[in-house]
mmCIF file of C-alpha atoms and ligand atoms in Angstrom:
data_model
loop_
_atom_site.group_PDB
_atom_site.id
_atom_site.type_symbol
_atom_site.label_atom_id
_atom_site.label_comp_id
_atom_site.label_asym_id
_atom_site.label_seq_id
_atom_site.Cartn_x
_atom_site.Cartn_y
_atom_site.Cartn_z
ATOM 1 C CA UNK A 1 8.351 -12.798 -14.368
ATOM 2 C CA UNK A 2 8.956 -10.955 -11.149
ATOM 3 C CA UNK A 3 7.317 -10.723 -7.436
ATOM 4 C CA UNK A 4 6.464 -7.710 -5.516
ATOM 5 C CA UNK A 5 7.567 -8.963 -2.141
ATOM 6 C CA UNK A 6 8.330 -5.733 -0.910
ATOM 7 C CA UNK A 7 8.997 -2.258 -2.393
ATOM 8 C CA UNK A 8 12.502 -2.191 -1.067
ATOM 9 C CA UNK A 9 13.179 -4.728 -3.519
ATOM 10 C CA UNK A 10 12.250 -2.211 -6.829
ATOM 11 C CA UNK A 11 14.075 -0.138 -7.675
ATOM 12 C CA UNK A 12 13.357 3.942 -8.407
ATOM 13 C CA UNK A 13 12.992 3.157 -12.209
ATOM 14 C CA UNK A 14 10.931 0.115 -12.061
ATOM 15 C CA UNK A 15 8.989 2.038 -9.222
ATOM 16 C CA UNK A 16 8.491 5.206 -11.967
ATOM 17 C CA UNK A 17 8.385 2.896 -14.915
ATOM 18 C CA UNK A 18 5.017 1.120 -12.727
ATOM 19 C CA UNK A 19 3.386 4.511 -12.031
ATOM 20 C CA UNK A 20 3.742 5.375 -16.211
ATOM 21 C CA UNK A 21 2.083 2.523 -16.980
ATOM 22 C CA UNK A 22 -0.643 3.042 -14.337
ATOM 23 C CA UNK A 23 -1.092 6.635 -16.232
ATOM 24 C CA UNK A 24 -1.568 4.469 -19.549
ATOM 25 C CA UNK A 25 -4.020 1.776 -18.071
ATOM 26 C CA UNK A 26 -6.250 4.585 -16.639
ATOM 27 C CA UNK A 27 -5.981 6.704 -19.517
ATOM 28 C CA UNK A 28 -7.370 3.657 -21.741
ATOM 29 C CA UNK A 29 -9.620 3.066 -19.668
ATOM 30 C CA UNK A 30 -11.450 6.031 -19.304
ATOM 31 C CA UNK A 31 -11.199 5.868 -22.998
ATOM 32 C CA UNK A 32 -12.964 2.618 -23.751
ATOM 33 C CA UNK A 33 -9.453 1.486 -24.910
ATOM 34 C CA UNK A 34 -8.987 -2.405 -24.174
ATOM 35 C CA UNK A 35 -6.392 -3.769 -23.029
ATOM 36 C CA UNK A 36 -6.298 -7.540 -22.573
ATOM 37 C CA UNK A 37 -2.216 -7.800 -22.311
ATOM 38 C CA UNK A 38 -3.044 -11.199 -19.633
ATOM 39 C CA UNK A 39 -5.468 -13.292 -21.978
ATOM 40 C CA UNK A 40 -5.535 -16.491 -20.996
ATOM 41 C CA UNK A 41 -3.930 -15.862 -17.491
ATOM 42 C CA UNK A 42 -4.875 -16.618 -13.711
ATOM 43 C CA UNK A 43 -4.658 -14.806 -10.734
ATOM 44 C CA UNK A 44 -4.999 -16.245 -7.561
ATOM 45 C CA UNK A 45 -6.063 -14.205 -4.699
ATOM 46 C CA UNK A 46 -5.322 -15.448 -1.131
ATOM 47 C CA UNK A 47 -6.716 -13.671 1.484
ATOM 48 C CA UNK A 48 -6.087 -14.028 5.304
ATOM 49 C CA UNK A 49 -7.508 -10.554 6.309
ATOM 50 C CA UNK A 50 -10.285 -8.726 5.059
ATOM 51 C CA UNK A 51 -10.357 -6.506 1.759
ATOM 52 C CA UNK A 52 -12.702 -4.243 0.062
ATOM 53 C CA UNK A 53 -10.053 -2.330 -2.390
ATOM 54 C CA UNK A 54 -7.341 -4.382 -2.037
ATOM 55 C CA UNK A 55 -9.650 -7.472 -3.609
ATOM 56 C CA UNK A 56 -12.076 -5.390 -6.022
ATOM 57 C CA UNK A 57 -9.131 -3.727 -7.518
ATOM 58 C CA UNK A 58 -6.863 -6.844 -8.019
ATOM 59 C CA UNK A 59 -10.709 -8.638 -9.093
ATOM 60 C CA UNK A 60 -11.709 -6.338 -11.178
ATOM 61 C CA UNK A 61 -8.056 -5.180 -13.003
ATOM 62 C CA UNK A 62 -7.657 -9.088 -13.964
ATOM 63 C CA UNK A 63 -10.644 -9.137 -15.186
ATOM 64 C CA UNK A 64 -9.811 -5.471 -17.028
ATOM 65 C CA UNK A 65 -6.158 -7.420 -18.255
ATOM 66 C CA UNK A 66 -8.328 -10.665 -20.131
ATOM 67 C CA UNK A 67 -7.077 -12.088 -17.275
ATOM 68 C CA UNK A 68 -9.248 -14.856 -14.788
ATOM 69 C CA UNK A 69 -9.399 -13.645 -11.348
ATOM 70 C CA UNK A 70 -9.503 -16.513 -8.340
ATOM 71 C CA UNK A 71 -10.475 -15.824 -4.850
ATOM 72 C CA UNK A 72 -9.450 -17.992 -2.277
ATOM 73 C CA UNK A 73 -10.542 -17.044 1.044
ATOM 74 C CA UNK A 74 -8.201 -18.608 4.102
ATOM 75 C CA UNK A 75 -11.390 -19.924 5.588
ATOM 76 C CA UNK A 76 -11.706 -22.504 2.665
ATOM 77 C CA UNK A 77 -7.972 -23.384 1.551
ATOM 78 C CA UNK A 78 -6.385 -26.090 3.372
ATOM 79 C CA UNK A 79 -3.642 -23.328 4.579
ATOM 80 C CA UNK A 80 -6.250 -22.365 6.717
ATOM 81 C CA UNK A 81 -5.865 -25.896 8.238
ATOM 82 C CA UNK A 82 -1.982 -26.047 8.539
ATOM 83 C CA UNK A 83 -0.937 -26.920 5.173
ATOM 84 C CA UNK A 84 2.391 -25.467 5.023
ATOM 85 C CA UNK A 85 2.350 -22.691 2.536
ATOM 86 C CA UNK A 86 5.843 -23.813 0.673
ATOM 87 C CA UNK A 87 3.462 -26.927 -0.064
ATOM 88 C CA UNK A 88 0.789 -24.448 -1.235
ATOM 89 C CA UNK A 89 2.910 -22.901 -3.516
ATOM 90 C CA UNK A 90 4.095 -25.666 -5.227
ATOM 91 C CA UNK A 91 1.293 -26.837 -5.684
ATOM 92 C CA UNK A 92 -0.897 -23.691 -7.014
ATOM 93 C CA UNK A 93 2.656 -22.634 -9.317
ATOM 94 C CA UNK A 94 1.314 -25.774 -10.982
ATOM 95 C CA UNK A 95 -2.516 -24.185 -11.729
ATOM 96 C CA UNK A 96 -2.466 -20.591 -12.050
ATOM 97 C CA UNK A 97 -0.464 -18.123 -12.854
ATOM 98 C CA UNK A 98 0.603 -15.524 -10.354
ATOM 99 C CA UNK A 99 -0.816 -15.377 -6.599
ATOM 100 C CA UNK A 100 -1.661 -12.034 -5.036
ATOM 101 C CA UNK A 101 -1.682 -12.837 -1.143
ATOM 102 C CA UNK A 102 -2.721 -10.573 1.995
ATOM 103 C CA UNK A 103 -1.790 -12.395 5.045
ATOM 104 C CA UNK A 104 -0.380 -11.249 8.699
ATOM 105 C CA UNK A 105 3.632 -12.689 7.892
ATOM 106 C CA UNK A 106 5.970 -11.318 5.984
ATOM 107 C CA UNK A 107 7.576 -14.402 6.160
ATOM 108 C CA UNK A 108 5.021 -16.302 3.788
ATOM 109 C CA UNK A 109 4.816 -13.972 1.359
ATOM 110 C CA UNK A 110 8.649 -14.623 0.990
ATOM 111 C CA UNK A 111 8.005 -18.367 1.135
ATOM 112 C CA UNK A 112 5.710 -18.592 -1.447
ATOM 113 C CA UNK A 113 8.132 -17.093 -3.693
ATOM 114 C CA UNK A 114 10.936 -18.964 -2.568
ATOM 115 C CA UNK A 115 9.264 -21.823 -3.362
ATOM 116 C CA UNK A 116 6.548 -21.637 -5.773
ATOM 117 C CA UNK A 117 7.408 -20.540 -9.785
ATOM 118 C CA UNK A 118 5.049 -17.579 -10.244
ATOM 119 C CA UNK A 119 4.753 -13.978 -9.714
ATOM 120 C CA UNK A 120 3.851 -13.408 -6.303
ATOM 121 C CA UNK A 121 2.198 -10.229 -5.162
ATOM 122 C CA UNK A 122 2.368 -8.574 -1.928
ATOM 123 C CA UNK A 123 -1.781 -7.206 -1.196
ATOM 124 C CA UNK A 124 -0.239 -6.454 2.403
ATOM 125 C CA UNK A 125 1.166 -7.614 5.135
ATOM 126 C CA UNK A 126 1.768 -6.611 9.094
ATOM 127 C CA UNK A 127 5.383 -5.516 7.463
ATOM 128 C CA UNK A 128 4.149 -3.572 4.637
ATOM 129 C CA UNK A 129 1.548 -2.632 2.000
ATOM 130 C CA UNK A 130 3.254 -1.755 -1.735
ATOM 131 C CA UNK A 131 0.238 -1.848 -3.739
ATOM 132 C CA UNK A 132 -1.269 0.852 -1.814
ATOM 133 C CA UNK A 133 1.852 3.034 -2.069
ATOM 134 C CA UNK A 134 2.024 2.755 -5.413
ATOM 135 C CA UNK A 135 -1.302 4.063 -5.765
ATOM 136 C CA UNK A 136 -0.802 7.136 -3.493
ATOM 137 C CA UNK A 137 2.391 7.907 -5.443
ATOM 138 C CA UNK A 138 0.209 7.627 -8.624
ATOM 139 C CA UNK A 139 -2.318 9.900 -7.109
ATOM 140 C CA UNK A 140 0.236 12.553 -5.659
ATOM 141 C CA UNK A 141 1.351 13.186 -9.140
ATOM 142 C CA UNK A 142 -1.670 13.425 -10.895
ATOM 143 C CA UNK A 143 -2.403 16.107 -8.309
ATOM 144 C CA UNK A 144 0.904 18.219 -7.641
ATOM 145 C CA UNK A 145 2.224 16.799 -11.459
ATOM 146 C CA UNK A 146 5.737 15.868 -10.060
ATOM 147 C CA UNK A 147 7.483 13.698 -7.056
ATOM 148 C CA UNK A 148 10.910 15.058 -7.101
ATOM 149 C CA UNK A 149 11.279 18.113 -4.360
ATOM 150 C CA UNK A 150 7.761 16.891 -2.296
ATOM 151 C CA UNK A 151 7.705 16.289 0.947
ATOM 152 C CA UNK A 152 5.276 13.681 2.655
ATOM 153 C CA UNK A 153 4.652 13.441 6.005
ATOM 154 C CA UNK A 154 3.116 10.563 7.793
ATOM 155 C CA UNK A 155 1.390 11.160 11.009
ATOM 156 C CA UNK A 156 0.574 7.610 13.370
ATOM 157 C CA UNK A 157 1.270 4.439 13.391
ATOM 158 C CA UNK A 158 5.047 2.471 12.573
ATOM 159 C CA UNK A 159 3.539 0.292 10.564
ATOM 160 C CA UNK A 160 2.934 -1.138 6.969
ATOM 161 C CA UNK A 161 1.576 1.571 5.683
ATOM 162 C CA UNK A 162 4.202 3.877 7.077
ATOM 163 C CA UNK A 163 6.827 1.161 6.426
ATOM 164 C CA UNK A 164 6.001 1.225 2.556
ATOM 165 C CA UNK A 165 5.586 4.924 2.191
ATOM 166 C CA UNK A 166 9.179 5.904 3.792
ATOM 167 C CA UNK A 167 10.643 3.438 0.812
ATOM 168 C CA UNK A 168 8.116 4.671 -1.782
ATOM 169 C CA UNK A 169 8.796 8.227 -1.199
ATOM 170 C CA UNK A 170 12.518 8.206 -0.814
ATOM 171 C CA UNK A 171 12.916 5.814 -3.860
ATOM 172 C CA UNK A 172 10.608 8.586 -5.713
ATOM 173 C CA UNK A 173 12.646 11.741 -4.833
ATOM 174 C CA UNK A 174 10.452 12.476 -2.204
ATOM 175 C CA UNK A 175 11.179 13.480 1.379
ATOM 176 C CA UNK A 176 9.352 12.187 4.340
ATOM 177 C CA UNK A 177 8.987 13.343 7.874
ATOM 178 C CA UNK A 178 7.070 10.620 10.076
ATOM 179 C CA UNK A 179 5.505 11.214 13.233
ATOM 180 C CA UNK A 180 4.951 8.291 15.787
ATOM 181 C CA UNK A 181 4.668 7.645 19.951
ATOM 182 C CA UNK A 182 7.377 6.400 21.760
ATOM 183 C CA UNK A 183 7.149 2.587 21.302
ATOM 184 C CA UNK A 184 5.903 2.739 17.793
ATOM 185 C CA UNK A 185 8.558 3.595 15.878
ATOM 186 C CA UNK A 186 8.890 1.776 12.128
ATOM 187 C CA UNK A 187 11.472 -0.901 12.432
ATOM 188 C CA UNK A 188 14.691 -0.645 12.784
ATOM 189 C CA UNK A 189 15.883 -1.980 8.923
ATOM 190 C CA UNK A 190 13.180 0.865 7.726
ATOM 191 C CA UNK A 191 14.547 3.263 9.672
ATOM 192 C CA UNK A 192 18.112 2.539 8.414
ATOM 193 C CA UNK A 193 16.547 2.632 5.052
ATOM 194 C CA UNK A 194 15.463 6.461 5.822
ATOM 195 C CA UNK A 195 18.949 7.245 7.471
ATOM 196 C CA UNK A 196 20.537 6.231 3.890
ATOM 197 C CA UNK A 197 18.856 9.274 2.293
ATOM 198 C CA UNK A 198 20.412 12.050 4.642
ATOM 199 C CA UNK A 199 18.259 14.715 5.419
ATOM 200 C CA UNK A 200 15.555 13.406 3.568
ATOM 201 C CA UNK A 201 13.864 11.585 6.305
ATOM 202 C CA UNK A 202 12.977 12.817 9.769
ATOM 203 C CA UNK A 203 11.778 10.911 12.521
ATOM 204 C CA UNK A 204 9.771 13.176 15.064
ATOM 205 C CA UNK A 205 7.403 12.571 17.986
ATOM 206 C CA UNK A 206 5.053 15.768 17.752
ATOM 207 C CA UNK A 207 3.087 15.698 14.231
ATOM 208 C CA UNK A 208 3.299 19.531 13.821
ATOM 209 C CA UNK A 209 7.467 19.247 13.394
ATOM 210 C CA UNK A 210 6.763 16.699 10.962
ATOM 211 C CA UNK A 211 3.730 18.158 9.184
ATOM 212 C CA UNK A 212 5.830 21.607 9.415
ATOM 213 C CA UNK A 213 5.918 22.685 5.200
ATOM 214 C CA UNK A 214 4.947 19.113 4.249
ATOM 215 C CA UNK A 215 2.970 18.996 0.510
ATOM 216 C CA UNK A 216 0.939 15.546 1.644
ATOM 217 C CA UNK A 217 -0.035 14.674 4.601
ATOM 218 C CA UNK A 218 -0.977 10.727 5.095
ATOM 219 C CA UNK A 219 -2.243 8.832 7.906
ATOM 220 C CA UNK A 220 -3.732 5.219 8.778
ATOM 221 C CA UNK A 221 -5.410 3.588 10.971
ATOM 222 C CA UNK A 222 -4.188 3.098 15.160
ATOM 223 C CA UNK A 223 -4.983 -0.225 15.309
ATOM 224 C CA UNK A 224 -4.622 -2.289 12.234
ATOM 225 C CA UNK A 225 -6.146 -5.655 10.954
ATOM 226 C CA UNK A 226 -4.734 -7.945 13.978
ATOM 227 C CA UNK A 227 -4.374 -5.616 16.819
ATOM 228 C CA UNK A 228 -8.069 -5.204 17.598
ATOM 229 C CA UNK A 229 -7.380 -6.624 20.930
ATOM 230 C CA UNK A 230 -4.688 -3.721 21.325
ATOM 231 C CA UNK A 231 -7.417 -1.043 20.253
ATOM 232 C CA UNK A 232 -7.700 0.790 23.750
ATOM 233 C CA UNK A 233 -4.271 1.039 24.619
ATOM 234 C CA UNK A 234 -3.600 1.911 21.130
ATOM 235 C CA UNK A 235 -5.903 4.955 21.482
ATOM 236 C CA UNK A 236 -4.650 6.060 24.894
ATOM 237 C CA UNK A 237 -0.832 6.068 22.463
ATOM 238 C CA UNK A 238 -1.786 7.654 20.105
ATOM 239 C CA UNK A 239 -3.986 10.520 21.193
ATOM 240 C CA UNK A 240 -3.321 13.738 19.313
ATOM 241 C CA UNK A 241 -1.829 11.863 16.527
ATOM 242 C CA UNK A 242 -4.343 13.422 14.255
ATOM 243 C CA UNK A 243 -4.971 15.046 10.661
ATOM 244 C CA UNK A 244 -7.090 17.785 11.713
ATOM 245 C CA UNK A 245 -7.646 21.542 10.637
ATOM 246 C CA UNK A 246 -4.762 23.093 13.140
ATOM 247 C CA UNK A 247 -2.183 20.100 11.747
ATOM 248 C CA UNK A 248 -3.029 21.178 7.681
ATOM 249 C CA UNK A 249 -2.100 24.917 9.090
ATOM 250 C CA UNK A 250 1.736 24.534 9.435
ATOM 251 C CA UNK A 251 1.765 22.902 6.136
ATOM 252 C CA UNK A 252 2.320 23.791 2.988
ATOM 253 C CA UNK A 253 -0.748 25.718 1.169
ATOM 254 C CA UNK A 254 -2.334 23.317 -0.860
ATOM 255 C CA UNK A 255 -1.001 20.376 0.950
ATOM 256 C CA UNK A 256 -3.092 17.346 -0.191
ATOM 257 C CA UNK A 257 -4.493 14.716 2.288
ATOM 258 C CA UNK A 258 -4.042 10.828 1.597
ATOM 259 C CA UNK A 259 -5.621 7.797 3.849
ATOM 260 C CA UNK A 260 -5.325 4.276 2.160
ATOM 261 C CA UNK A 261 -9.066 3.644 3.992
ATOM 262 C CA UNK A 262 -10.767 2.660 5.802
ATOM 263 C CA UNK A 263 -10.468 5.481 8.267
ATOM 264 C CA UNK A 264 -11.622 5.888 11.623
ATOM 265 C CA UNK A 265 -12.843 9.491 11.314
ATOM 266 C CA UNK A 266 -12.335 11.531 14.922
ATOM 267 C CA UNK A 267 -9.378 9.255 15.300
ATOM 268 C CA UNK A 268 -6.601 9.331 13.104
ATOM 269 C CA UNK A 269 -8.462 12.123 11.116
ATOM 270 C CA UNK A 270 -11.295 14.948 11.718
ATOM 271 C CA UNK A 271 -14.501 14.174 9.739
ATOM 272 C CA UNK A 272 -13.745 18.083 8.568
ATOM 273 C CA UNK A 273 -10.273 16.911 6.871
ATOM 274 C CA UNK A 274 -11.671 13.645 5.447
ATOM 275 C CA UNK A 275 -14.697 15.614 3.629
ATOM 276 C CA UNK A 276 -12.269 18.507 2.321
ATOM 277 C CA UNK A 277 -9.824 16.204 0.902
ATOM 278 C CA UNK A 278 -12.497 13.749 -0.274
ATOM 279 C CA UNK A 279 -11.774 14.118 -4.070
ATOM 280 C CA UNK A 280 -7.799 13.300 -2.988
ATOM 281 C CA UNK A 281 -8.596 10.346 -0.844
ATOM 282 C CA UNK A 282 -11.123 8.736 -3.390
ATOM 283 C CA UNK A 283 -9.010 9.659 -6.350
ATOM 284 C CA UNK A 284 -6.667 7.372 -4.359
ATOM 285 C CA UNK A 285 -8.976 4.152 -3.753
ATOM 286 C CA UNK A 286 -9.970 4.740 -7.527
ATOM 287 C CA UNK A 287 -6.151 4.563 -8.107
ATOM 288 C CA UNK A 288 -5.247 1.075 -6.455
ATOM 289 C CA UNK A 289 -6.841 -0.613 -9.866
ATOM 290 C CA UNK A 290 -4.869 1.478 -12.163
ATOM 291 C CA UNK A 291 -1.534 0.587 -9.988
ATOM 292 C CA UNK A 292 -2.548 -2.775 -9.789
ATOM 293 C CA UNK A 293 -3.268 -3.149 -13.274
ATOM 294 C CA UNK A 294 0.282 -1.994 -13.665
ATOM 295 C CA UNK A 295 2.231 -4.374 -11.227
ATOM 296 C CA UNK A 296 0.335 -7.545 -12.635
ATOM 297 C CA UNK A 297 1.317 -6.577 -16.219
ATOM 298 C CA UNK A 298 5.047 -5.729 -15.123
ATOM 299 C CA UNK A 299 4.877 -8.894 -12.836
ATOM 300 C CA UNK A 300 3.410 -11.458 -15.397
ATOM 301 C CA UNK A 301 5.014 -10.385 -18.605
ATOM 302 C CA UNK A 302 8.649 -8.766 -17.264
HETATM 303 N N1 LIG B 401 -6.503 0.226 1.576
HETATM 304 C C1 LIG B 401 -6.765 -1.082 1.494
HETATM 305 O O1 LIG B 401 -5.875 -1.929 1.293
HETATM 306 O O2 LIG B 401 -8.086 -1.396 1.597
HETATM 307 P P1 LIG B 401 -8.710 -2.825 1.825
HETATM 308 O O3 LIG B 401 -8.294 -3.294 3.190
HETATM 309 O O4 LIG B 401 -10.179 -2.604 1.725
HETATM 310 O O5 LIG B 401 -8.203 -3.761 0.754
HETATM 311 N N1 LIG B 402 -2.647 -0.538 8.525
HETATM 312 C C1 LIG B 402 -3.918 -1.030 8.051
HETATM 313 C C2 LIG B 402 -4.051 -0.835 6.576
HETATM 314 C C3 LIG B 402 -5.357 -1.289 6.009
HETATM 315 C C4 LIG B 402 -5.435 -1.136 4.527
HETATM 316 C C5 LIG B 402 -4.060 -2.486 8.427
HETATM 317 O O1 LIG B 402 -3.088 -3.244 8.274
HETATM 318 O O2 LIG B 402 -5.144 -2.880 8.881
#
């Protein structure tokens, strides 16, 4: 068995090895090729935060896998009340399977794994969001048919998404140029992470020096599940920090737009962008159950 705690902690091979497997699921599937590789097996899904993709994807690939999917909303688990989540784990390792858990804390999802005895599965936290990433890098190849030599650029926020996409794309041969304001900057372990691949990651504060010859172009949301309160300020920050039509000219021709949804469209992206690179962006969504088909077979049965 293994977790997915973080994509720091996989390596470039297991990350590949992930996103050939996600080819294979999705291939089958499209197919009418079965594939029930988790008969008999439980998932439990703990969520803390909303979800459309995140939970239909994990619901559905289960489901996909022979597998039993669980939901267990916050609102109705005693965790929700206090009960300490090393007790939680403990006690669910004891039911189910493997837990797939979106919660605010990094720090539980590492708990759970310290002490329960299944897979755990990181459906994001404030820290980072792996399952996503895996799914864009899934979705950049099937595009551009490579990783090695790209170069991603990530316009906004320091945050999970951005977190997870600096380690995704420098594990995958990519490079990455990030844009952020002053005071949002990824954190400082993640930007040590960059600094260990050279060149290959930039840190800039205007979006066109990091969108200058980029090949994707990704973006999120200003103010993410938590910081609703922070949603003014956050807009004053982060004005200009935009996908839009004049940001795509200094990239590369062809350059592909990613958003892991759901977007705020005249904020962190043009309405114009989001419909031109619709068939990217949905490709994308449509991706996170191939990937996650792929990280609970290499989580349950590795
Ligand atoms: N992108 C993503 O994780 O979507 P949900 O919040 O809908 O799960
Ligand atoms: N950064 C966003 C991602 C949503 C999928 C959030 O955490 O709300």
């Amino acid at each position: 068995m293994k977790h997915l705690l973080k994509l720091e902690d996989w390596s470039s091979e297991e990350i590949i090895a992930t996103l050939d497997l996600a080819d294979k699921l999705k291939y089958e599937t499209k197919n009418g090729i079965e594939h029930k590789i988790l008969k008999g097996k439980t998932l439990g899904m703990i969520f803390e935060k909303a979800s459309t993709r995140t939970r239909v994807s994990f619901e559905v690939g289960m489901t996909q896998l022979g597998g039993y999917p669980l939901f267990l909303s916050s609102n109705d688990l005693q965790i929700g009340r206090g009960e300490p989540v090393q007790d939680t784990a403990r006690v669910l390792s004891r039911f189910i399977d493997g837990i797939m858990i979106r919660t605010f804390a990094q720090s539980e999802v590492e708990a759970l794994a310290e002490y329960g005895s299944i897979p755990i599965i990181n459906g994001l936290t404030d820290y980072c969001h792996p399952c996503q990433v895996l799914a864009d890098l899934q979705t950049i190849r099937e595009f551009k048919g490579k990783l090695e030599g790209l170069k991603m650029c990530f316009i906004g926020d320091g945050n999970n998404m951005m977190n997870s996409l600096i380690v995704g794309a420098l594990r995958t041969g990519m490079s990455i140029s990030v844009a952020c304001p002053e005071g949002y900057d990824p954190p400082q372990n993640i930007i040590e992470f960059g600094k260990s691949f050279g060149d290959k990651f930039e840190i800039c504060r205007k979006p066109a020096d990091a969108a200058k010859n980029a090949d994707v172009l990704v973006t999120d949301v200003w103010a993410s599940m938590g910081q609703e309160e922070e949603q003014k300020i956050r807009a004053k920050a982060f004005d200009g920090y935009q996908i839009n039509d004049s940001l795509l000219e200094v990239a590369n021709e062809g350059c592909m737009v990613l958003h892991c949804l759901p977007a705020h469209r005249g904020e962190e992206i043009t309405a114009n962008v989001f419909e031109a690179h619709a068939d990217e962006i949905f490709e994308e969504a449509e991706n996170r159950l191939h990937a996650q088909k792929a990280v609970l077979v290499k989580c349950f049965t590795e």
